[in-house]
Amino acid sequence: MELLPTIWFVAIAVLWTGYLFLEGFDLGVGMLMKLFARNNTDRRVLLNTIGPVWDGNEVWLLTAAGATFAAFPLWYASLFSTLYLPLLLVLVALIFRAVAFEYRGKVDTERWRNAWDWAIALGSFVAAFGVGAALALTTTGLPIDANGDRAGGPFAWFSGYALLGGFGVVAFALVHALAFLALKTDGDVRHRARRWFTRLVPFAMLPLLAWMVSLQLRGGKTWTWVLVVAGVAAVAFAWQFARRGAEGRAFAATGTFVVCATASIFGAAFPVVIPSTLDPAFDLTIANASSSDYTLGLMSIVAAVGLPLVIAYQAWTYWVFRRRVSAAHIPEAHGFLPAIASRILADEPGHGPSVPPAHSPAGPGA
């Protein structure tokens, strides 16, 4: 087995692990906007917990896709062409979700906020489900022929594994978000998040666990079975920690579970990157789907320099915004006139200037 393709297979698995760990909780928080929050104040608390970090978390998705494109172009081509429709929905969902974060607070009406809250919740759900389905299918099989092309219609990819992976990531994101909210908030939101987490975590991890076990039965190794056991133990520890109020440890335990899950799944699939459901001879592997050694070597140099910088910067961001958020930190919602509207009113006859002109010597108390 060649060294560089193996290294980049592991690197891509690590990038997906980072994405599920970090983006997992903020996708879950997005879904909880409608499932958990009771009022606008609760929703603003939820948004403030992920506001400084959600866009940085999405970098892991872009990097995972980009690394796949560069290191394994045939893997990328087969996966993204076969799953064109669901991945297009994921892209649209992420766009709507990002726009909703920016636009939700622009108008102080319940109808306006409610529409964007649904955009955040549904966008988060579709993104989590689509990513989970895609990862499940790339490890369990797609209908690809000898050229790596899809055989069948646009929904030929749809299977029970797509549902298992989709709902597995959705369920994980929800409980991971509850653990995050218990760690990141204070007051009523914190206590309710901990109660919900304690009730749901033993059941919410079952779809991901079923995905893990199905891969082990198909091609598991001794060390990947050990990771399955470690993942189950992590869930048990998360439940115990939450019951005792050890919120940081509970969040770390759910993170440990997803690390064990992705490592065992990718480890069991190795060296196949996409199994063919038509004929095992059509499987894409790290040997026949990878770029040249020159390309992989150059990528390794760039990654060795750039990746530590990205991780350090993101870690610094989390450190800066490490404080808990509570309802007491949320100011009252209020309307405002954009600067251009204020200027127009000031220029109309009968209206005094609403703000001092920029060149006025008057101070703030004018």
PDB file of N, CA, C and O in Angstrom, residues 227-280:
ATOM      1  N   LEU A 227     -12.637   0.465  18.769  1.00  0.00           N
ATOM      2  CA  LEU A 227     -13.186   1.821  18.717  1.00  0.00           C
ATOM      3  C   LEU A 227     -14.706   1.825  18.894  1.00  0.00           C
ATOM      4  O   LEU A 227     -15.259   2.759  19.480  1.00  0.00           O
ATOM      5  N   VAL A 228     -15.371   0.801  18.402  1.00  0.00           N
ATOM      6  CA  VAL A 228     -16.813   0.703  18.615  1.00  0.00           C
ATOM      7  C   VAL A 228     -17.114   0.580  20.109  1.00  0.00           C
ATOM      8  O   VAL A 228     -18.000   1.265  20.649  1.00  0.00           O
ATOM      9  N   VAL A 229     -16.371  -0.279  20.778  1.00  0.00           N
ATOM     10  CA  VAL A 229     -16.558  -0.441  22.229  1.00  0.00           C
ATOM     11  C   VAL A 229     -16.247   0.863  22.952  1.00  0.00           C
ATOM     12  O   VAL A 229     -16.968   1.276  23.876  1.00  0.00           O
ATOM     13  N   ALA A 230     -15.176   1.546  22.523  1.00  0.00           N
ATOM     14  CA  ALA A 230     -14.818   2.821  23.148  1.00  0.00           C
ATOM     15  C   ALA A 230     -15.911   3.866  22.917  1.00  0.00           C
ATOM     16  O   ALA A 230     -16.204   4.686  23.807  1.00  0.00           O
ATOM     17  N   GLY A 231     -16.547   3.845  21.743  1.00  0.00           N
ATOM     18  CA  GLY A 231     -17.631   4.774  21.472  1.00  0.00           C
ATOM     19  C   GLY A 231     -18.835   4.540  22.371  1.00  0.00           C
ATOM     20  O   GLY A 231     -19.438   5.485  22.878  1.00  0.00           O
ATOM     21  N   VAL A 232     -19.170   3.273  22.575  1.00  0.00           N
ATOM     22  CA  VAL A 232     -20.270   2.950  23.483  1.00  0.00           C
ATOM     23  C   VAL A 232     -19.945   3.415  24.896  1.00  0.00           C
ATOM     24  O   VAL A 232     -20.793   3.979  25.606  1.00  0.00           O
ATOM     25  N   ALA A 233     -18.703   3.187  25.318  1.00  0.00           N
ATOM     26  CA  ALA A 233     -18.284   3.636  26.654  1.00  0.00           C
ATOM     27  C   ALA A 233     -18.361   5.161  26.760  1.00  0.00           C
ATOM     28  O   ALA A 233     -18.756   5.705  27.808  1.00  0.00           O
ATOM     29  N   ALA A 234     -18.011   5.870  25.687  1.00  0.00           N
ATOM     30  CA  ALA A 234     -18.075   7.339  25.707  1.00  0.00           C
ATOM     31  C   ALA A 234     -19.502   7.819  25.904  1.00  0.00           C
ATOM     32  O   ALA A 234     -19.747   8.798  26.627  1.00  0.00           O
ATOM     33  N   VAL A 235     -20.473   7.150  25.279  1.00  0.00           N
ATOM     34  CA  VAL A 235     -21.875   7.527  25.464  1.00  0.00           C
ATOM     35  C   VAL A 235     -22.298   7.309  26.912  1.00  0.00           C
ATOM     36  O   VAL A 235     -22.984   8.156  27.514  1.00  0.00           O
ATOM     37  N   ALA A 236     -21.884   6.184  27.484  1.00  0.00           N
ATOM     38  CA  ALA A 236     -22.226   5.912  28.882  1.00  0.00           C
ATOM     39  C   ALA A 236     -21.617   6.963  29.813  1.00  0.00           C
ATOM     40  O   ALA A 236     -22.277   7.445  30.749  1.00  0.00           O
ATOM     41  N   PHE A 237     -20.377   7.334  29.551  1.00  0.00           N
ATOM     42  CA  PHE A 237     -19.734   8.366  30.372  1.00  0.00           C
ATOM     43  C   PHE A 237     -20.438   9.723  30.193  1.00  0.00           C
ATOM     44  O   PHE A 237     -20.602  10.471  31.167  1.00  0.00           O
ATOM     45  N   ALA A 238     -20.837  10.036  28.951  1.00  0.00           N
ATOM     46  CA  ALA A 238     -21.531  11.298  28.709  1.00  0.00           C
ATOM     47  C   ALA A 238     -22.815  11.374  29.526  1.00  0.00           C
ATOM     48  O   ALA A 238     -23.142  12.419  30.116  1.00  0.00           O
ATOM     49  N   TRP A 239     -23.557  10.289  29.571  1.00  0.00           N
ATOM     50  CA  TRP A 239     -24.798  10.252  30.344  1.00  0.00           C
ATOM     51  C   TRP A 239     -24.532  10.440  31.834  1.00  0.00           C
ATOM     52  O   TRP A 239     -25.206  11.206  32.516  1.00  0.00           O
ATOM     53  N   GLN A 240     -23.520   9.763  32.337  1.00  0.00           N
ATOM     54  CA  GLN A 240     -23.171   9.879  33.756  1.00  0.00           C
ATOM     55  C   GLN A 240     -22.682  11.283  34.094  1.00  0.00           C
ATOM     56  O   GLN A 240     -23.072  11.863  35.117  1.00  0.00           O
ATOM     57  N   PHE A 241     -21.830  11.837  33.251  1.00  0.00           N
ATOM     58  CA  PHE A 241     -21.319  13.189  33.506  1.00  0.00           C
ATOM     59  C   PHE A 241     -22.452  14.214  33.518  1.00  0.00           C
ATOM     60  O   PHE A 241     -22.476  15.123  34.354  1.00  0.00           O
ATOM     61  N   ALA A 242     -23.393  14.078  32.574  1.00  0.00           N
ATOM     62  CA  ALA A 242     -24.506  15.024  32.523  1.00  0.00           C
ATOM     63  C   ALA A 242     -25.361  14.921  33.776  1.00  0.00           C
ATOM     64  O   ALA A 242     -25.810  15.937  34.318  1.00  0.00           O
ATOM     65  N   ARG A 243     -25.595  13.732  34.248  1.00  0.00           N
ATOM     66  CA  ARG A 243     -26.398  13.559  35.459  1.00  0.00           C
ATOM     67  C   ARG A 243     -25.732  14.201  36.673  1.00  0.00           C
ATOM     68  O   ARG A 243     -26.400  14.711  37.574  1.00  0.00           O
ATOM     69  N   ARG A 244     -24.407  14.199  36.689  1.00  0.00           N
ATOM     70  CA  ARG A 244     -23.665  14.783  37.810  1.00  0.00           C
ATOM     71  C   ARG A 244     -23.409  16.272  37.620  1.00  0.00           C
ATOM     72  O   ARG A 244     -22.813  16.907  38.491  1.00  0.00           O
ATOM     73  N   GLY A 245     -23.825  16.837  36.476  1.00  0.00           N
ATOM     74  CA  GLY A 245     -23.607  18.258  36.235  1.00  0.00           C
ATOM     75  C   GLY A 245     -22.229  18.598  35.724  1.00  0.00           C
ATOM     76  O   GLY A 245     -21.861  19.779  35.681  1.00  0.00           O
ATOM     77  N   ALA A 246     -21.464  17.594  35.314  1.00  0.00           N
ATOM     78  CA  ALA A 246     -20.129  17.833  34.748  1.00  0.00           C
ATOM     79  C   ALA A 246     -20.285  18.103  33.251  1.00  0.00           C
ATOM     80  O   ALA A 246     -20.058  17.231  32.413  1.00  0.00           O
ATOM     81  N   GLU A 247     -20.678  19.326  32.908  1.00  0.00           N
ATOM     82  CA  GLU A 247     -21.086  19.623  31.542  1.00  0.00           C
ATOM     83  C   GLU A 247     -19.926  19.586  30.550  1.00  0.00           C
ATOM     84  O   GLU A 247     -20.080  19.140  29.407  1.00  0.00           O
ATOM     85  N   GLY A 248     -18.772  20.079  30.959  1.00  0.00           N
ATOM     86  CA  GLY A 248     -17.623  20.040  30.072  1.00  0.00           C
ATOM     87  C   GLY A 248     -17.211  18.620  29.737  1.00  0.00           C
ATOM     88  O   GLY A 248     -16.898  18.302  28.589  1.00  0.00           O
ATOM     89  N   ARG A 249     -17.242  17.739  30.725  1.00  0.00           N
ATOM     90  CA  ARG A 249     -16.887  16.346  30.475  1.00  0.00           C
ATOM     91  C   ARG A 249     -17.931  15.646  29.616  1.00  0.00           C
ATOM     92  O   ARG A 249     -17.599  14.791  28.786  1.00  0.00           O
ATOM     93  N   ALA A 250     -19.205  15.996  29.805  1.00  0.00           N
ATOM     94  CA  ALA A 250     -20.255  15.404  28.976  1.00  0.00           C
ATOM     95  C   ALA A 250     -20.064  15.798  27.509  1.00  0.00           C
ATOM     96  O   ALA A 250     -20.195  14.961  26.605  1.00  0.00           O
ATOM     97  N   PHE A 251     -19.745  17.077  27.272  1.00  0.00           N
ATOM     98  CA  PHE A 251     -19.501  17.528  25.902  1.00  0.00           C
ATOM     99  C   PHE A 251     -18.278  16.836  25.315  1.00  0.00           C
ATOM    100  O   PHE A 251     -18.282  16.399  24.152  1.00  0.00           O
ATOM    101  N   ALA A 252     -17.227  16.707  26.101  1.00  0.00           N
ATOM    102  CA  ALA A 252     -16.026  16.011  25.627  1.00  0.00           C
ATOM    103  C   ALA A 252     -16.321  14.551  25.322  1.00  0.00           C
ATOM    104  O   ALA A 252     -15.771  13.977  24.370  1.00  0.00           O
ATOM    105  N   ALA A 253     -17.201  13.935  26.099  1.00  0.00           N
ATOM    106  CA  ALA A 253     -17.543  12.531  25.873  1.00  0.00           C
ATOM    107  C   ALA A 253     -18.312  12.343  24.573  1.00  0.00           C
ATOM    108  O   ALA A 253     -18.070  11.380  23.833  1.00  0.00           O
ATOM    109  N   THR A 254     -19.256  13.264  24.258  1.00  0.00           N
ATOM    110  CA  THR A 254     -19.948  13.145  22.972  1.00  0.00           C
ATOM    111  C   THR A 254     -18.983  13.378  21.814  1.00  0.00           C
ATOM    112  O   THR A 254     -19.082  12.738  20.765  1.00  0.00           O
ATOM    113  N   GLY A 255     -18.019  14.287  22.018  1.00  0.00           N
ATOM    114  CA  GLY A 255     -16.992  14.483  21.002  1.00  0.00           C
ATOM    115  C   GLY A 255     -16.131  13.243  20.828  1.00  0.00           C
ATOM    116  O   GLY A 255     -15.763  12.875  19.709  1.00  0.00           O
ATOM    117  N   THR A 256     -15.800  12.576  21.937  1.00  0.00           N
ATOM    118  CA  THR A 256     -15.029  11.332  21.867  1.00  0.00           C
ATOM    119  C   THR A 256     -15.790  10.269  21.094  1.00  0.00           C
ATOM    120  O   THR A 256     -15.214   9.498  20.315  1.00  0.00           O
ATOM    121  N   PHE A 257     -17.107  10.234  21.300  1.00  0.00           N
ATOM    122  CA  PHE A 257     -17.922   9.261  20.576  1.00  0.00           C
ATOM    123  C   PHE A 257     -17.821   9.469  19.074  1.00  0.00           C
ATOM    124  O   PHE A 257     -17.647   8.507  18.308  1.00  0.00           O
ATOM    125  N   VAL A 258     -17.945  10.717  18.598  1.00  0.00           N
ATOM    126  CA  VAL A 258     -17.912  10.931  17.153  1.00  0.00           C
ATOM    127  C   VAL A 258     -16.515  10.670  16.598  1.00  0.00           C
ATOM    128  O   VAL A 258     -16.372  10.219  15.455  1.00  0.00           O
ATOM    129  N   VAL A 259     -15.471  10.906  17.381  1.00  0.00           N
ATOM    130  CA  VAL A 259     -14.114  10.559  16.940  1.00  0.00           C
ATOM    131  C   VAL A 259     -13.994   9.049  16.764  1.00  0.00           C
ATOM    132  O   VAL A 259     -13.477   8.557  15.748  1.00  0.00           O
ATOM    133  N   CYS A 260     -14.479   8.293  17.747  1.00  0.00           N
ATOM    134  CA  CYS A 260     -14.454   6.833  17.652  1.00  0.00           C
ATOM    135  C   CYS A 260     -15.292   6.346  16.482  1.00  0.00           C
ATOM    136  O   CYS A 260     -14.913   5.403  15.767  1.00  0.00           O
ATOM    137  N   ALA A 261     -16.447   6.980  16.271  1.00  0.00           N
ATOM    138  CA  ALA A 261     -17.352   6.559  15.198  1.00  0.00           C
ATOM    139  C   ALA A 261     -16.705   6.744  13.830  1.00  0.00           C
ATOM    140  O   ALA A 261     -16.676   5.820  13.005  1.00  0.00           O
ATOM    141  N   THR A 262     -16.183   7.949  13.556  1.00  0.00           N
ATOM    142  CA  THR A 262     -15.601   8.196  12.238  1.00  0.00           C
ATOM    143  C   THR A 262     -14.338   7.367  12.020  1.00  0.00           C
ATOM    144  O   THR A 262     -14.115   6.852  10.918  1.00  0.00           O
ATOM    145  N   ALA A 263     -13.527   7.209  13.059  1.00  0.00           N
ATOM    146  CA  ALA A 263     -12.311   6.412  12.915  1.00  0.00           C
ATOM    147  C   ALA A 263     -12.651   4.951  12.628  1.00  0.00           C
ATOM    148  O   ALA A 263     -12.021   4.308  11.772  1.00  0.00           O
ATOM    149  N   SER A 264     -13.641   4.406  13.320  1.00  0.00           N
ATOM    150  CA  SER A 264     -14.007   2.999  13.092  1.00  0.00           C
ATOM    151  C   SER A 264     -14.641   2.817  11.723  1.00  0.00           C
ATOM    152  O   SER A 264     -14.397   1.804  11.045  1.00  0.00           O
ATOM    153  N   ILE A 265     -15.460   3.780  11.278  1.00  0.00           N
ATOM    154  CA  ILE A 265     -16.130   3.667   9.978  1.00  0.00           C
ATOM    155  C   ILE A 265     -15.122   3.768   8.838  1.00  0.00           C
ATOM    156  O   ILE A 265     -15.089   2.916   7.937  1.00  0.00           O
ATOM    157  N   PHE A 266     -14.284   4.803   8.857  1.00  0.00           N
ATOM    158  CA  PHE A 266     -13.286   4.937   7.794  1.00  0.00           C
ATOM    159  C   PHE A 266     -12.255   3.822   7.871  1.00  0.00           C
ATOM    160  O   PHE A 266     -11.764   3.350   6.836  1.00  0.00           O
ATOM    161  N   GLY A 267     -11.920   3.388   9.097  1.00  0.00           N
ATOM    162  CA  GLY A 267     -10.962   2.303   9.238  1.00  0.00           C
ATOM    163  C   GLY A 267     -11.483   0.997   8.675  1.00  0.00           C
ATOM    164  O   GLY A 267     -10.738   0.236   8.037  1.00  0.00           O
ATOM    165  N   ALA A 268     -12.775   0.719   8.885  1.00  0.00           N
ATOM    166  CA  ALA A 268     -13.358  -0.505   8.347  1.00  0.00           C
ATOM    167  C   ALA A 268     -13.468  -0.450   6.825  1.00  0.00           C
ATOM    168  O   ALA A 268     -13.358  -1.474   6.141  1.00  0.00           O
ATOM    169  N   ALA A 269     -13.696   0.758   6.277  1.00  0.00           N
ATOM    170  CA  ALA A 269     -13.830   0.895   4.825  1.00  0.00           C
ATOM    171  C   ALA A 269     -12.487   0.817   4.107  1.00  0.00           C
ATOM    172  O   ALA A 269     -12.416   0.392   2.947  1.00  0.00           O
ATOM    173  N   PHE A 270     -11.406   1.237   4.742  1.00  0.00           N
ATOM    174  CA  PHE A 270     -10.079   1.283   4.137  1.00  0.00           C
ATOM    175  C   PHE A 270      -9.688  -0.084   3.573  1.00  0.00           C
ATOM    176  O   PHE A 270      -9.917  -1.116   4.219  1.00  0.00           O
ATOM    177  N   PRO A 271      -9.095  -0.126   2.372  1.00  0.00           N
ATOM    178  CA  PRO A 271      -8.617   0.960   1.502  1.00  0.00           C
ATOM    179  C   PRO A 271      -9.630   1.390   0.438  1.00  0.00           C
ATOM    180  O   PRO A 271      -9.269   2.110  -0.486  1.00  0.00           O
ATOM    181  N   VAL A 272     -10.875   0.950   0.554  1.00  0.00           N
ATOM    182  CA  VAL A 272     -11.897   1.321  -0.427  1.00  0.00           C
ATOM    183  C   VAL A 272     -12.463   2.688  -0.063  1.00  0.00           C
ATOM    184  O   VAL A 272     -12.830   2.931   1.091  1.00  0.00           O
ATOM    185  N   VAL A 273     -12.555   3.583  -1.046  1.00  0.00           N
ATOM    186  CA  VAL A 273     -13.129   4.903  -0.798  1.00  0.00           C
ATOM    187  C   VAL A 273     -14.597   4.958  -1.218  1.00  0.00           C
ATOM    188  O   VAL A 273     -15.380   5.691  -0.629  1.00  0.00           O
ATOM    189  N   ILE A 274     -14.975   4.206  -2.255  1.00  0.00           N
ATOM    190  CA  ILE A 274     -16.391   4.025  -2.615  1.00  0.00           C
ATOM    191  C   ILE A 274     -16.579   2.593  -3.096  1.00  0.00           C
ATOM    192  O   ILE A 274     -16.085   2.230  -4.178  1.00  0.00           O
ATOM    193  N   PRO A 275     -17.270   1.771  -2.337  1.00  0.00           N
ATOM    194  CA  PRO A 275     -17.597   0.435  -2.848  1.00  0.00           C
ATOM    195  C   PRO A 275     -18.679   0.538  -3.928  1.00  0.00           C
ATOM    196  O   PRO A 275     -19.572   1.375  -3.838  1.00  0.00           O
ATOM    197  N   SER A 276     -18.597  -0.301  -4.938  1.00  0.00           N
ATOM    198  CA  SER A 276     -19.632  -0.360  -5.963  1.00  0.00           C
ATOM    199  C   SER A 276     -20.666  -1.407  -5.579  1.00  0.00           C
ATOM    200  O   SER A 276     -20.312  -2.543  -5.246  1.00  0.00           O
ATOM    201  N   THR A 277     -21.925  -1.015  -5.606  1.00  0.00           N
ATOM    202  CA  THR A 277     -22.994  -1.971  -5.317  1.00  0.00           C
ATOM    203  C   THR A 277     -23.299  -2.845  -6.530  1.00  0.00           C
ATOM    204  O   THR A 277     -24.086  -3.789  -6.424  1.00  0.00           O
ATOM    205  N   LEU A 278     -22.667  -2.557  -7.690  1.00  0.00           N
ATOM    206  CA  LEU A 278     -22.887  -3.351  -8.894  1.00  0.00           C
ATOM    207  C   LEU A 278     -21.928  -4.529  -8.980  1.00  0.00           C
ATOM    208  O   LEU A 278     -22.332  -5.650  -9.306  1.00  0.00           O
ATOM    209  N   ASP A 279     -20.668  -4.277  -8.686  1.00  0.00           N
ATOM    210  CA  ASP A 279     -19.644  -5.311  -8.805  1.00  0.00           C
ATOM    211  C   ASP A 279     -18.438  -4.868  -7.978  1.00  0.00           C
ATOM    212  O   ASP A 279     -17.947  -3.755  -8.166  1.00  0.00           O
ATOM    213  N   PRO A 280     -17.937  -5.718  -7.074  1.00  0.00           N
ATOM    214  CA  PRO A 280     -16.755  -5.332  -6.286  1.00  0.00           C
ATOM    215  C   PRO A 280     -15.551  -4.969  -7.138  1.00  0.00           C
ATOM    216  O   PRO A 280     -14.669  -4.237  -6.686  1.00  0.00           O
TER     217      PRO A 280
END
